[in-house]
Amino acid sequence: AQSVTQLDSQVPVFEEAPVELRCNYSSSVSVYLFWYVQYPNQGLQLLLKYLSGSTLVKGINGFEAEFNKSQTSFHLRKPSVHISDTAEYFCAVRPESGGYQKVTFGTGTKLQVIP
Amino acid sequence: DTEVTQTPKHLVMGMTNKKSLKCEQHMGHRAMYWYKQKAKKPPELMFVYSYEKLSINESVPSRFSPECPNSSLLNLHLHALQPEDSALYLCASSLASGAYNEQFFGPGTRLTVL
């Protein structure tokens, strides 16, 4: 079984400041890793994903994440946030192999950008 | 067309009503999903359809009945719901059901059961 931990339920940050949203996971098998963003009253949108290769992954809207296998982490970063980044962010994992594999989501981190 | 659409956006229903949620995609995806999301919680998988056949049912109560009439459409029929079923219902699709396939989510239907 897999689990995803997002320790920070809320992260307030001033506009144009950098931000890091933390994600740690636990799994007995290799997993693919994802970050999704959910704006108020909307569905989820994929920000970025790690499948293989370079451990630094760049996504949309200026976000990037680094996969650290030894620390089982996949933290999301942005060097300068905008008001429009205010949203809920979900980290997720999915086992690589075997038939259908369910996505396991973290509990989410609400990013609040302060003007 | 790179989006998943869902109708209606909002739905209020009584516990004795029968209603349906609709989801549509025209990306040629062959896997479609229903998720339920309660406030301030992550989405929870309900059903997975692969090539129009139900492949996963996450022990969902029978008052929720999914249907996949064709490769572009996914319905969720609702009957005799309870107030605790109030939630945001999200539809998603992916090229196939394999783990590396990105899931594209619709905007959701916000359901209130009175």
mmCIF file with all atom_site columns, C-alpha atoms in Angstrom:
data_model
loop_
_atom_site.group_PDB
_atom_site.id
_atom_site.type_symbol
_atom_site.label_atom_id
_atom_site.label_alt_id
_atom_site.label_comp_id
_atom_site.label_asym_id
_atom_site.label_entity_id
_atom_site.label_seq_id
_atom_site.pdbx_PDB_ins_code
_atom_site.Cartn_x
_atom_site.Cartn_y
_atom_site.Cartn_z
_atom_site.occupancy
_atom_site.B_iso_or_equiv
_atom_site.pdbx_formal_charge
_atom_site.auth_seq_id
_atom_site.auth_comp_id
_atom_site.auth_asym_id
_atom_site.auth_atom_id
_atom_site.pdbx_PDB_model_num
ATOM 1   C CA . ALA A 1 1   ? 0.000   0.000  0.000   1.00 0.00 ? 1   ALA A CA 1
ATOM 2   C CA . GLN A 1 2   ? 1.037   3.585  -0.520  1.00 0.00 ? 2   GLN A CA 1
ATOM 3   C CA . SER A 1 3   ? 0.611   6.693  1.574   1.00 0.00 ? 3   SER A CA 1
ATOM 4   C CA . VAL A 1 4   ? 1.272   10.363 0.947   1.00 0.00 ? 4   VAL A CA 1
ATOM 5   C CA . THR A 1 5   ? 1.933   12.930 3.645   1.00 0.00 ? 5   THR A CA 1
ATOM 6   C CA . GLN A 1 6   ? 1.529   16.634 3.169   1.00 0.00 ? 6   GLN A CA 1
ATOM 7   C CA . LEU A 1 7   ? 2.379   17.963 6.599   1.00 0.00 ? 7   LEU A CA 1
ATOM 8   C CA . ASP A 1 8   ? 1.408   21.569 5.895   1.00 0.00 ? 8   ASP A CA 1
ATOM 9   C CA . SER A 1 9   ? -2.344  21.993 5.619   1.00 0.00 ? 9   SER A CA 1
ATOM 10  C CA . GLN A 1 10  ? -1.955  25.723 4.928   1.00 0.00 ? 10  GLN A CA 1
ATOM 11  C CA . VAL A 1 11  ? 0.966   27.792 3.674   1.00 0.00 ? 11  VAL A CA 1
ATOM 12  C CA . PRO A 1 12  ? 0.631   31.594 3.667   1.00 0.00 ? 12  PRO A CA 1
ATOM 13  C CA . VAL A 1 13  ? 3.220   33.439 1.597   1.00 0.00 ? 13  VAL A CA 1
ATOM 14  C CA . PHE A 1 14  ? 3.608   36.988 0.367   1.00 0.00 ? 14  PHE A CA 1
ATOM 15  C CA . GLU A 1 15  ? 3.310   37.735 -3.315  1.00 0.00 ? 15  GLU A CA 1
ATOM 16  C CA . GLU A 1 16  ? 6.611   37.446 -5.222  1.00 0.00 ? 16  GLU A CA 1
ATOM 17  C CA . ALA A 1 17  ? 8.166   35.393 -2.411  1.00 0.00 ? 17  ALA A CA 1
ATOM 18  C CA . PRO A 1 18  ? 9.379   31.825 -2.996  1.00 0.00 ? 18  PRO A CA 1
ATOM 19  C CA . VAL A 1 19  ? 7.403   28.857 -1.751  1.00 0.00 ? 19  VAL A CA 1
ATOM 20  C CA . GLU A 1 20  ? 7.980   25.183 -1.087  1.00 0.00 ? 20  GLU A CA 1
ATOM 21  C CA . LEU A 1 21  ? 5.145   22.733 -0.527  1.00 0.00 ? 21  LEU A CA 1
ATOM 22  C CA . ARG A 1 22  ? 6.324   19.528 1.076   1.00 0.00 ? 22  ARG A CA 1
ATOM 23  C CA . CYS A 1 23  ? 5.345   16.005 0.101   1.00 0.00 ? 23  CYS A CA 1
ATOM 24  C CA . ASN A 1 24  ? 6.639   12.728 1.492   1.00 0.00 ? 24  ASN A CA 1
ATOM 25  C CA . TYR A 1 25  ? 5.449   9.306  0.471   1.00 0.00 ? 25  TYR A CA 1
ATOM 26  C CA . SER A 1 26  ? 5.710   5.725  1.577   1.00 0.00 ? 26  SER A CA 1
ATOM 27  C CA . SER A 1 27  ? 5.563   2.746  -0.761  1.00 0.00 ? 27  SER A CA 1
ATOM 28  C CA . SER A 1 28  ? 6.909   -0.785 -0.959  1.00 0.00 ? 28  SER A CA 1
ATOM 29  C CA . VAL A 1 29  ? 7.047   -0.565 -4.759  1.00 0.00 ? 29  VAL A CA 1
ATOM 30  C CA . SER A 1 30  ? 8.274   2.009  -7.254  1.00 0.00 ? 30  SER A CA 1
ATOM 31  C CA . VAL A 1 31  ? 5.805   4.788  -7.872  1.00 0.00 ? 31  VAL A CA 1
ATOM 32  C CA . TYR A 1 32  ? 5.081   7.605  -10.249 1.00 0.00 ? 32  TYR A CA 1
ATOM 33  C CA . LEU A 1 33  ? 4.648   10.979 -8.550  1.00 0.00 ? 33  LEU A CA 1
ATOM 34  C CA . PHE A 1 34  ? 2.313   13.834 -9.373  1.00 0.00 ? 34  PHE A CA 1
ATOM 35  C CA . TRP A 1 35  ? 1.359   17.298 -8.200  1.00 0.00 ? 35  TRP A CA 1
ATOM 36  C CA . TYR A 1 36  ? -2.152  18.572 -8.919  1.00 0.00 ? 36  TYR A CA 1
ATOM 37  C CA . VAL A 1 37  ? -3.627  22.032 -8.336  1.00 0.00 ? 37  VAL A CA 1
ATOM 38  C CA . GLN A 1 38  ? -7.274  22.704 -7.583  1.00 0.00 ? 38  GLN A CA 1
ATOM 39  C CA . TYR A 1 39  ? -8.563  26.255 -7.858  1.00 0.00 ? 39  TYR A CA 1
ATOM 40  C CA . PRO A 1 40  ? -11.738 27.119 -5.933  1.00 0.00 ? 40  PRO A CA 1
ATOM 41  C CA . ASN A 1 41  ? -14.830 25.390 -7.310  1.00 0.00 ? 41  ASN A CA 1
ATOM 42  C CA . GLN A 1 42  ? -12.864 23.653 -10.038 1.00 0.00 ? 42  GLN A CA 1
ATOM 43  C CA . GLY A 1 43  ? -11.497 20.217 -10.811 1.00 0.00 ? 43  GLY A CA 1
ATOM 44  C CA . LEU A 1 44  ? -7.886  19.120 -10.521 1.00 0.00 ? 44  LEU A CA 1
ATOM 45  C CA . GLN A 1 45  ? -5.222  20.144 -13.005 1.00 0.00 ? 45  GLN A CA 1
ATOM 46  C CA . LEU A 1 46  ? -1.907  18.353 -13.384 1.00 0.00 ? 46  LEU A CA 1
ATOM 47  C CA . LEU A 1 47  ? 1.026   20.642 -12.541 1.00 0.00 ? 47  LEU A CA 1
ATOM 48  C CA . LEU A 1 48  ? 3.818   18.169 -13.150 1.00 0.00 ? 48  LEU A CA 1
ATOM 49  C CA . LYS A 1 49  ? 4.762   14.523 -12.893 1.00 0.00 ? 49  LYS A CA 1
ATOM 50  C CA . TYR A 1 50  ? 7.793   12.363 -12.326 1.00 0.00 ? 50  TYR A CA 1
ATOM 51  C CA . LEU A 1 51  ? 7.881   9.102  -14.265 1.00 0.00 ? 51  LEU A CA 1
ATOM 52  C CA . SER A 1 52  ? 11.612  8.528  -14.710 1.00 0.00 ? 52  SER A CA 1
ATOM 53  C CA . GLY A 1 53  ? 14.825  10.287 -15.726 1.00 0.00 ? 53  GLY A CA 1
ATOM 54  C CA . SER A 1 54  ? 15.925  13.628 -14.341 1.00 0.00 ? 54  SER A CA 1
ATOM 55  C CA . THR A 1 55  ? 14.872  14.068 -10.754 1.00 0.00 ? 55  THR A CA 1
ATOM 56  C CA . LEU A 1 56  ? 14.149  17.776 -11.292 1.00 0.00 ? 56  LEU A CA 1
ATOM 57  C CA . VAL A 1 57  ? 10.823  18.120 -13.018 1.00 0.00 ? 57  VAL A CA 1
ATOM 58  C CA . LYS A 1 58  ? 9.482   21.347 -14.449 1.00 0.00 ? 58  LYS A CA 1
ATOM 59  C CA . GLY A 1 59  ? 5.760   21.912 -14.755 1.00 0.00 ? 59  GLY A CA 1
ATOM 60  C CA . ILE A 1 60  ? 3.268   24.528 -15.752 1.00 0.00 ? 60  ILE A CA 1
ATOM 61  C CA . ASN A 1 61  ? 2.910   28.000 -14.247 1.00 0.00 ? 61  ASN A CA 1
ATOM 62  C CA . GLY A 1 62  ? 6.585   28.155 -13.216 1.00 0.00 ? 62  GLY A CA 1
ATOM 63  C CA . PHE A 1 63  ? 6.422   25.279 -10.729 1.00 0.00 ? 63  PHE A CA 1
ATOM 64  C CA . GLU A 1 64  ? 9.069   22.610 -10.360 1.00 0.00 ? 64  GLU A CA 1
ATOM 65  C CA . ALA A 1 65  ? 9.585   19.620 -8.096  1.00 0.00 ? 65  ALA A CA 1
ATOM 66  C CA . GLU A 1 66  ? 12.506  17.442 -7.151  1.00 0.00 ? 66  GLU A CA 1
ATOM 67  C CA . PHE A 1 67  ? 12.239  13.718 -6.607  1.00 0.00 ? 67  PHE A CA 1
ATOM 68  C CA . ASN A 1 68  ? 14.463  12.476 -3.793  1.00 0.00 ? 68  ASN A CA 1
ATOM 69  C CA . LYS A 1 69  ? 14.336  8.702  -3.596  1.00 0.00 ? 69  LYS A CA 1
ATOM 70  C CA . SER A 1 70  ? 16.430  8.371  -0.460  1.00 0.00 ? 70  SER A CA 1
ATOM 71  C CA . GLN A 1 71  ? 14.216  10.788 1.435   1.00 0.00 ? 71  GLN A CA 1
ATOM 72  C CA . THR A 1 72  ? 11.039  9.611  -0.335  1.00 0.00 ? 72  THR A CA 1
ATOM 73  C CA . SER A 1 73  ? 10.131  13.204 -0.992  1.00 0.00 ? 73  SER A CA 1
ATOM 74  C CA . PHE A 1 74  ? 8.724   15.163 -3.916  1.00 0.00 ? 74  PHE A CA 1
ATOM 75  C CA . HIS A 1 75  ? 8.606   18.795 -2.799  1.00 0.00 ? 75  HIS A CA 1
ATOM 76  C CA . LEU A 1 76  ? 7.021   21.438 -5.005  1.00 0.00 ? 76  LEU A CA 1
ATOM 77  C CA . ARG A 1 77  ? 8.702   24.815 -5.439  1.00 0.00 ? 77  ARG A CA 1
ATOM 78  C CA . LYS A 1 78  ? 8.124   28.133 -7.128  1.00 0.00 ? 78  LYS A CA 1
ATOM 79  C CA . PRO A 1 79  ? 10.663  30.985 -6.966  1.00 0.00 ? 79  PRO A CA 1
ATOM 80  C CA . SER A 1 80  ? 8.098   33.797 -7.035  1.00 0.00 ? 80  SER A CA 1
ATOM 81  C CA . VAL A 1 81  ? 4.385   33.304 -6.402  1.00 0.00 ? 81  VAL A CA 1
ATOM 82  C CA . HIS A 1 82  ? 1.482   35.319 -7.758  1.00 0.00 ? 82  HIS A CA 1
ATOM 83  C CA . ILE A 1 83  ? -1.952  35.983 -6.333  1.00 0.00 ? 83  ILE A CA 1
ATOM 84  C CA . SER A 1 84  ? -3.331  33.637 -8.968  1.00 0.00 ? 84  SER A CA 1
ATOM 85  C CA . ASP A 1 85  ? -1.406  30.727 -7.392  1.00 0.00 ? 85  ASP A CA 1
ATOM 86  C CA . THR A 1 86  ? -3.803  30.743 -4.435  1.00 0.00 ? 86  THR A CA 1
ATOM 87  C CA . ALA A 1 87  ? -5.283  27.246 -4.572  1.00 0.00 ? 87  ALA A CA 1
ATOM 88  C CA . GLU A 1 88  ? -5.222  23.771 -3.035  1.00 0.00 ? 88  GLU A CA 1
ATOM 89  C CA . TYR A 1 89  ? -2.265  21.600 -4.041  1.00 0.00 ? 89  TYR A CA 1
ATOM 90  C CA . PHE A 1 90  ? -2.361  17.806 -3.923  1.00 0.00 ? 90  PHE A CA 1
ATOM 91  C CA . CYS A 1 91  ? 0.613   15.492 -4.104  1.00 0.00 ? 91  CYS A CA 1
ATOM 92  C CA . ALA A 1 92  ? -0.180  12.013 -5.426  1.00 0.00 ? 92  ALA A CA 1
ATOM 93  C CA . VAL A 1 93  ? 1.523   8.696  -6.137  1.00 0.00 ? 93  VAL A CA 1
ATOM 94  C CA . ARG A 1 94  ? 0.643   5.730  -8.295  1.00 0.00 ? 94  ARG A CA 1
ATOM 95  C CA . PRO A 1 95  ? 2.432   2.344  -8.405  1.00 0.00 ? 95  PRO A CA 1
ATOM 96  C CA . GLU A 1 96  ? 4.362   1.842  -11.617 1.00 0.00 ? 96  GLU A CA 1
ATOM 97  C CA . SER A 1 97  ? 3.501   -1.715 -12.446 1.00 0.00 ? 97  SER A CA 1
ATOM 98  C CA . GLY A 1 98  ? 0.637   -4.173 -12.521 1.00 0.00 ? 98  GLY A CA 1
ATOM 99  C CA . GLY A 1 99  ? -2.840  -3.720 -13.990 1.00 0.00 ? 99  GLY A CA 1
ATOM 100 C CA . TYR A 1 100 ? -4.856  -0.756 -12.858 1.00 0.00 ? 100 TYR A CA 1
ATOM 101 C CA . GLN A 1 101 ? -3.224  1.045  -9.971  1.00 0.00 ? 101 GLN A CA 1
ATOM 102 C CA . LYS A 1 102 ? -5.146  3.559  -7.894  1.00 0.00 ? 102 LYS A CA 1
ATOM 103 C CA . VAL A 1 103 ? -3.857  7.082  -7.393  1.00 0.00 ? 103 VAL A CA 1
ATOM 104 C CA . THR A 1 104 ? -3.207  7.847  -3.724  1.00 0.00 ? 104 THR A CA 1
ATOM 105 C CA . PHE A 1 105 ? -3.596  11.522 -2.895  1.00 0.00 ? 105 PHE A CA 1
ATOM 106 C CA . GLY A 1 106 ? -2.200  13.475 0.010   1.00 0.00 ? 106 GLY A CA 1
ATOM 107 C CA . THR A 1 107 ? -4.548  15.526 2.148   1.00 0.00 ? 107 THR A CA 1
ATOM 108 C CA . GLY A 1 108 ? -3.679  18.727 0.319   1.00 0.00 ? 108 GLY A CA 1
ATOM 109 C CA . THR A 1 109 ? -1.939  22.003 1.101   1.00 0.00 ? 109 THR A CA 1
ATOM 110 C CA . LYS A 1 110 ? -3.779  25.269 0.766   1.00 0.00 ? 110 LYS A CA 1
ATOM 111 C CA . LEU A 1 111 ? -1.449  27.915 -0.625  1.00 0.00 ? 111 LEU A CA 1
ATOM 112 C CA . GLN A 1 112 ? -2.605  31.403 0.292   1.00 0.00 ? 112 GLN A CA 1
ATOM 113 C CA . VAL A 1 113 ? -0.740  34.208 -1.465  1.00 0.00 ? 113 VAL A CA 1
ATOM 114 C CA . ILE A 1 114 ? -0.904  37.492 0.427   1.00 0.00 ? 114 ILE A CA 1
ATOM 115 C CA . PRO A 1 115 ? -0.770  40.721 -1.584  1.00 0.00 ? 115 PRO A CA 1
ATOM 116 C CA . ASP B 2 1   ? -10.590 19.413 -27.680 1.00 0.00 ? 1   ASP B CA 1
ATOM 117 C CA . THR B 2 2   ? -8.576  18.791 -24.520 1.00 0.00 ? 2   THR B CA 1
ATOM 118 C CA . GLU B 2 3   ? -11.141 19.035 -21.801 1.00 0.00 ? 3   GLU B CA 1
ATOM 119 C CA . VAL B 2 4   ? -13.551 16.978 -19.783 1.00 0.00 ? 4   VAL B CA 1
ATOM 120 C CA . THR B 2 5   ? -16.985 18.519 -19.387 1.00 0.00 ? 5   THR B CA 1
ATOM 121 C CA . GLN B 2 6   ? -19.483 17.775 -16.647 1.00 0.00 ? 6   GLN B CA 1
ATOM 122 C CA . THR B 2 7   ? -23.138 18.665 -16.299 1.00 0.00 ? 7   THR B CA 1
ATOM 123 C CA . PRO B 2 8   ? -24.791 19.995 -14.303 1.00 0.00 ? 8   PRO B CA 1
ATOM 124 C CA . LYS B 2 9   ? -22.401 22.258 -12.383 1.00 0.00 ? 9   LYS B CA 1
ATOM 125 C CA . HIS B 2 10  ? -24.665 22.240 -9.349  1.00 0.00 ? 10  HIS B CA 1
ATOM 126 C CA . LEU B 2 11  ? -27.418 19.826 -8.316  1.00 0.00 ? 11  LEU B CA 1
ATOM 127 C CA . VAL B 2 12  ? -29.749 19.901 -5.345  1.00 0.00 ? 12  VAL B CA 1
ATOM 128 C CA . MET B 2 13  ? -31.862 16.809 -4.787  1.00 0.00 ? 13  MET B CA 1
ATOM 129 C CA . GLY B 2 14  ? -34.050 15.256 -2.162  1.00 0.00 ? 14  GLY B CA 1
ATOM 130 C CA . MET B 2 15  ? -33.442 11.819 -0.715  1.00 0.00 ? 15  MET B CA 1
ATOM 131 C CA . THR B 2 16  ? -36.236 10.299 -2.821  1.00 0.00 ? 16  THR B CA 1
ATOM 132 C CA . ASN B 2 17  ? -35.177 11.840 -6.123  1.00 0.00 ? 17  ASN B CA 1
ATOM 133 C CA . LYS B 2 18  ? -33.488 10.148 -9.057  1.00 0.00 ? 18  LYS B CA 1
ATOM 134 C CA . LYS B 2 19  ? -30.953 12.212 -10.936 1.00 0.00 ? 19  LYS B CA 1
ATOM 135 C CA . SER B 2 20  ? -27.948 11.693 -13.204 1.00 0.00 ? 20  SER B CA 1
ATOM 136 C CA . LEU B 2 21  ? -24.556 13.308 -13.553 1.00 0.00 ? 21  LEU B CA 1
ATOM 137 C CA . LYS B 2 22  ? -22.996 13.448 -17.002 1.00 0.00 ? 22  LYS B CA 1
ATOM 138 C CA . CYS B 2 23  ? -19.395 13.531 -18.136 1.00 0.00 ? 23  CYS B CA 1
ATOM 139 C CA . GLU B 2 24  ? -18.061 13.843 -21.657 1.00 0.00 ? 24  GLU B CA 1
ATOM 140 C CA . GLN B 2 25  ? -14.637 13.862 -23.310 1.00 0.00 ? 25  GLN B CA 1
ATOM 141 C CA . HIS B 2 26  ? -13.569 13.896 -26.947 1.00 0.00 ? 26  HIS B CA 1
ATOM 142 C CA . MET B 2 27  ? -9.870  13.212 -26.511 1.00 0.00 ? 27  MET B CA 1
ATOM 143 C CA . GLY B 2 28  ? -10.101 9.571  -27.567 1.00 0.00 ? 28  GLY B CA 1
ATOM 144 C CA . HIS B 2 29  ? -9.452  8.458  -23.998 1.00 0.00 ? 29  HIS B CA 1
ATOM 145 C CA . ARG B 2 30  ? -10.467 4.892  -23.206 1.00 0.00 ? 30  ARG B CA 1
ATOM 146 C CA . ALA B 2 31  ? -10.373 5.107  -19.401 1.00 0.00 ? 31  ALA B CA 1
ATOM 147 C CA . MET B 2 32  ? -12.856 7.185  -17.429 1.00 0.00 ? 32  MET B CA 1
ATOM 148 C CA . TYR B 2 33  ? -13.248 7.668  -13.696 1.00 0.00 ? 33  TYR B CA 1
ATOM 149 C CA . TRP B 2 34  ? -15.660 8.957  -11.073 1.00 0.00 ? 34  TRP B CA 1
ATOM 150 C CA . TYR B 2 35  ? -14.271 10.516 -7.906  1.00 0.00 ? 35  TYR B CA 1
ATOM 151 C CA . LYS B 2 36  ? -16.035 11.922 -4.866  1.00 0.00 ? 36  LYS B CA 1
ATOM 152 C CA . GLN B 2 37  ? -14.492 14.866 -3.028  1.00 0.00 ? 37  GLN B CA 1
ATOM 153 C CA . LYS B 2 38  ? -15.717 16.095 0.340   1.00 0.00 ? 38  LYS B CA 1
ATOM 154 C CA . ALA B 2 39  ? -14.824 19.595 1.496   1.00 0.00 ? 39  ALA B CA 1
ATOM 155 C CA . LYS B 2 40  ? -11.158 20.063 2.412   1.00 0.00 ? 40  LYS B CA 1
ATOM 156 C CA . LYS B 2 41  ? -10.378 16.425 1.511   1.00 0.00 ? 41  LYS B CA 1
ATOM 157 C CA . PRO B 2 42  ? -8.608  14.792 -1.428  1.00 0.00 ? 42  PRO B CA 1
ATOM 158 C CA . PRO B 2 43  ? -10.633 13.035 -4.131  1.00 0.00 ? 43  PRO B CA 1
ATOM 159 C CA . GLU B 2 44  ? -11.692 9.443  -3.445  1.00 0.00 ? 44  GLU B CA 1
ATOM 160 C CA . LEU B 2 45  ? -11.975 7.019  -6.339  1.00 0.00 ? 45  LEU B CA 1
ATOM 161 C CA . MET B 2 46  ? -15.427 5.533  -6.886  1.00 0.00 ? 46  MET B CA 1
ATOM 162 C CA . PHE B 2 47  ? -15.398 3.789  -10.272 1.00 0.00 ? 47  PHE B CA 1
ATOM 163 C CA . VAL B 2 48  ? -13.086 3.106  -13.206 1.00 0.00 ? 48  VAL B CA 1
ATOM 164 C CA . TYR B 2 49  ? -14.212 2.273  -16.721 1.00 0.00 ? 49  TYR B CA 1
ATOM 165 C CA . SER B 2 50  ? -11.740 0.872  -19.207 1.00 0.00 ? 50  SER B CA 1
ATOM 166 C CA . TYR B 2 51  ? -12.854 0.450  -22.819 1.00 0.00 ? 51  TYR B CA 1
ATOM 167 C CA . GLU B 2 52  ? -16.443 1.056  -21.719 1.00 0.00 ? 52  GLU B CA 1
ATOM 168 C CA . LYS B 2 53  ? -16.385 -1.776 -19.204 1.00 0.00 ? 53  LYS B CA 1
ATOM 169 C CA . LEU B 2 54  ? -16.499 -1.289 -15.456 1.00 0.00 ? 54  LEU B CA 1
ATOM 170 C CA . SER B 2 55  ? -13.134 -2.432 -14.154 1.00 0.00 ? 55  SER B CA 1
ATOM 171 C CA . ILE B 2 56  ? -13.036 -0.994 -10.646 1.00 0.00 ? 56  ILE B CA 1
ATOM 172 C CA . ASN B 2 57  ? -15.798 -0.402 -8.098  1.00 0.00 ? 57  ASN B CA 1
ATOM 173 C CA . GLU B 2 58  ? -14.356 0.882  -4.848  1.00 0.00 ? 58  GLU B CA 1
ATOM 174 C CA . SER B 2 59  ? -17.127 -0.649 -2.716  1.00 0.00 ? 59  SER B CA 1
ATOM 175 C CA . VAL B 2 60  ? -19.492 2.173  -3.568  1.00 0.00 ? 60  VAL B CA 1
ATOM 176 C CA . PRO B 2 61  ? -23.090 1.866  -2.263  1.00 0.00 ? 61  PRO B CA 1
ATOM 177 C CA . SER B 2 62  ? -25.617 0.720  -4.850  1.00 0.00 ? 62  SER B CA 1
ATOM 178 C CA . ARG B 2 63  ? -27.459 4.032  -4.683  1.00 0.00 ? 63  ARG B CA 1
ATOM 179 C CA . PHE B 2 64  ? -24.687 5.186  -7.053  1.00 0.00 ? 64  PHE B CA 1
ATOM 180 C CA . SER B 2 65  ? -24.921 3.481  -10.439 1.00 0.00 ? 65  SER B CA 1
ATOM 181 C CA . PRO B 2 66  ? -22.370 4.244  -13.156 1.00 0.00 ? 66  PRO B CA 1
ATOM 182 C CA . GLU B 2 67  ? -22.948 3.816  -16.858 1.00 0.00 ? 67  GLU B CA 1
ATOM 183 C CA . CYS B 2 68  ? -20.665 4.189  -19.855 1.00 0.00 ? 68  CYS B CA 1
ATOM 184 C CA . PRO B 2 69  ? -22.866 4.320  -22.997 1.00 0.00 ? 69  PRO B CA 1
ATOM 185 C CA . ASN B 2 70  ? -19.899 4.888  -25.316 1.00 0.00 ? 70  ASN B CA 1
ATOM 186 C CA . SER B 2 71  ? -16.235 5.791  -25.237 1.00 0.00 ? 71  SER B CA 1
ATOM 187 C CA . SER B 2 72  ? -16.942 9.516  -24.847 1.00 0.00 ? 72  SER B CA 1
ATOM 188 C CA . LEU B 2 73  ? -19.667 9.505  -22.227 1.00 0.00 ? 73  LEU B CA 1
ATOM 189 C CA . LEU B 2 74  ? -19.853 8.545  -18.587 1.00 0.00 ? 74  LEU B CA 1
ATOM 190 C CA . ASN B 2 75  ? -22.935 8.853  -16.422 1.00 0.00 ? 75  ASN B CA 1
ATOM 191 C CA . LEU B 2 76  ? -23.518 8.496  -12.719 1.00 0.00 ? 76  LEU B CA 1
ATOM 192 C CA . HIS B 2 77  ? -27.100 7.675  -11.791 1.00 0.00 ? 77  HIS B CA 1
ATOM 193 C CA . LEU B 2 78  ? -28.184 8.695  -8.324  1.00 0.00 ? 78  LEU B CA 1
ATOM 194 C CA . HIS B 2 79  ? -31.105 7.288  -6.354  1.00 0.00 ? 79  HIS B CA 1
ATOM 195 C CA . ALA B 2 80  ? -32.148 7.468  -2.718  1.00 0.00 ? 80  ALA B CA 1
ATOM 196 C CA . LEU B 2 81  ? -29.088 9.396  -1.671  1.00 0.00 ? 81  LEU B CA 1
ATOM 197 C CA . GLN B 2 82  ? -28.304 10.467 1.868   1.00 0.00 ? 82  GLN B CA 1
ATOM 198 C CA . PRO B 2 83  ? -27.276 13.936 3.071   1.00 0.00 ? 83  PRO B CA 1
ATOM 199 C CA . GLU B 2 84  ? -23.746 12.613 3.675   1.00 0.00 ? 84  GLU B CA 1
ATOM 200 C CA . ASP B 2 85  ? -23.468 11.997 -0.071  1.00 0.00 ? 85  ASP B CA 1
ATOM 201 C CA . SER B 2 86  ? -23.291 15.761 -0.586  1.00 0.00 ? 86  SER B CA 1
ATOM 202 C CA . ALA B 2 87  ? -19.921 16.431 -2.195  1.00 0.00 ? 87  ALA B CA 1
ATOM 203 C CA . LEU B 2 88  ? -18.125 17.504 -5.344  1.00 0.00 ? 88  LEU B CA 1
ATOM 204 C CA . TYR B 2 89  ? -18.252 14.699 -7.906  1.00 0.00 ? 89  TYR B CA 1
ATOM 205 C CA . LEU B 2 90  ? -15.344 14.736 -10.311 1.00 0.00 ? 90  LEU B CA 1
ATOM 206 C CA . CYS B 2 91  ? -15.048 12.917 -13.582 1.00 0.00 ? 91  CYS B CA 1
ATOM 207 C CA . ALA B 2 92  ? -11.658 12.203 -15.118 1.00 0.00 ? 92  ALA B CA 1
ATOM 208 C CA . SER B 2 93  ? -10.331 10.485 -18.202 1.00 0.00 ? 93  SER B CA 1
ATOM 209 C CA . SER B 2 94  ? -7.002  9.162  -19.420 1.00 0.00 ? 94  SER B CA 1
ATOM 210 C CA . LEU B 2 95  ? -5.678  7.635  -22.603 1.00 0.00 ? 95  LEU B CA 1
ATOM 211 C CA . ALA B 2 96  ? -5.639  4.251  -20.919 1.00 0.00 ? 96  ALA B CA 1
ATOM 212 C CA . SER B 2 97  ? -5.790  3.042  -17.354 1.00 0.00 ? 97  SER B CA 1
ATOM 213 C CA . GLY B 2 98  ? -2.055  2.439  -16.990 1.00 0.00 ? 98  GLY B CA 1
ATOM 214 C CA . ALA B 2 99  ? -0.291  4.262  -14.186 1.00 0.00 ? 99  ALA B CA 1
ATOM 215 C CA . TYR B 2 100 ? 1.785   6.585  -16.369 1.00 0.00 ? 100 TYR B CA 1
ATOM 216 C CA . ASN B 2 101 ? -1.269  8.002  -18.126 1.00 0.00 ? 101 ASN B CA 1
ATOM 217 C CA . GLU B 2 102 ? -2.212  11.475 -17.008 1.00 0.00 ? 102 GLU B CA 1
ATOM 218 C CA . GLN B 2 103 ? -5.755  11.829 -15.745 1.00 0.00 ? 103 GLN B CA 1
ATOM 219 C CA . PHE B 2 104 ? -7.618  14.882 -17.007 1.00 0.00 ? 104 PHE B CA 1
ATOM 220 C CA . PHE B 2 105 ? -10.267 16.113 -14.601 1.00 0.00 ? 105 PHE B CA 1
ATOM 221 C CA . GLY B 2 106 ? -13.533 17.875 -15.289 1.00 0.00 ? 106 GLY B CA 1
ATOM 222 C CA . PRO B 2 107 ? -14.702 20.857 -13.203 1.00 0.00 ? 107 PRO B CA 1
ATOM 223 C CA . GLY B 2 108 ? -17.043 18.698 -11.145 1.00 0.00 ? 108 GLY B CA 1
ATOM 224 C CA . THR B 2 109 ? -20.689 18.669 -10.149 1.00 0.00 ? 109 THR B CA 1
ATOM 225 C CA . ARG B 2 110 ? -21.416 20.045 -6.705  1.00 0.00 ? 110 ARG B CA 1
ATOM 226 C CA . LEU B 2 111 ? -24.182 17.865 -5.278  1.00 0.00 ? 111 LEU B CA 1
ATOM 227 C CA . THR B 2 112 ? -26.314 18.789 -2.293  1.00 0.00 ? 112 THR B CA 1
ATOM 228 C CA . VAL B 2 113 ? -28.683 16.190 -0.864  1.00 0.00 ? 113 VAL B CA 1
ATOM 229 C CA . LEU B 2 114 ? -31.442 17.568 1.326   1.00 0.00 ? 114 LEU B CA 1
#
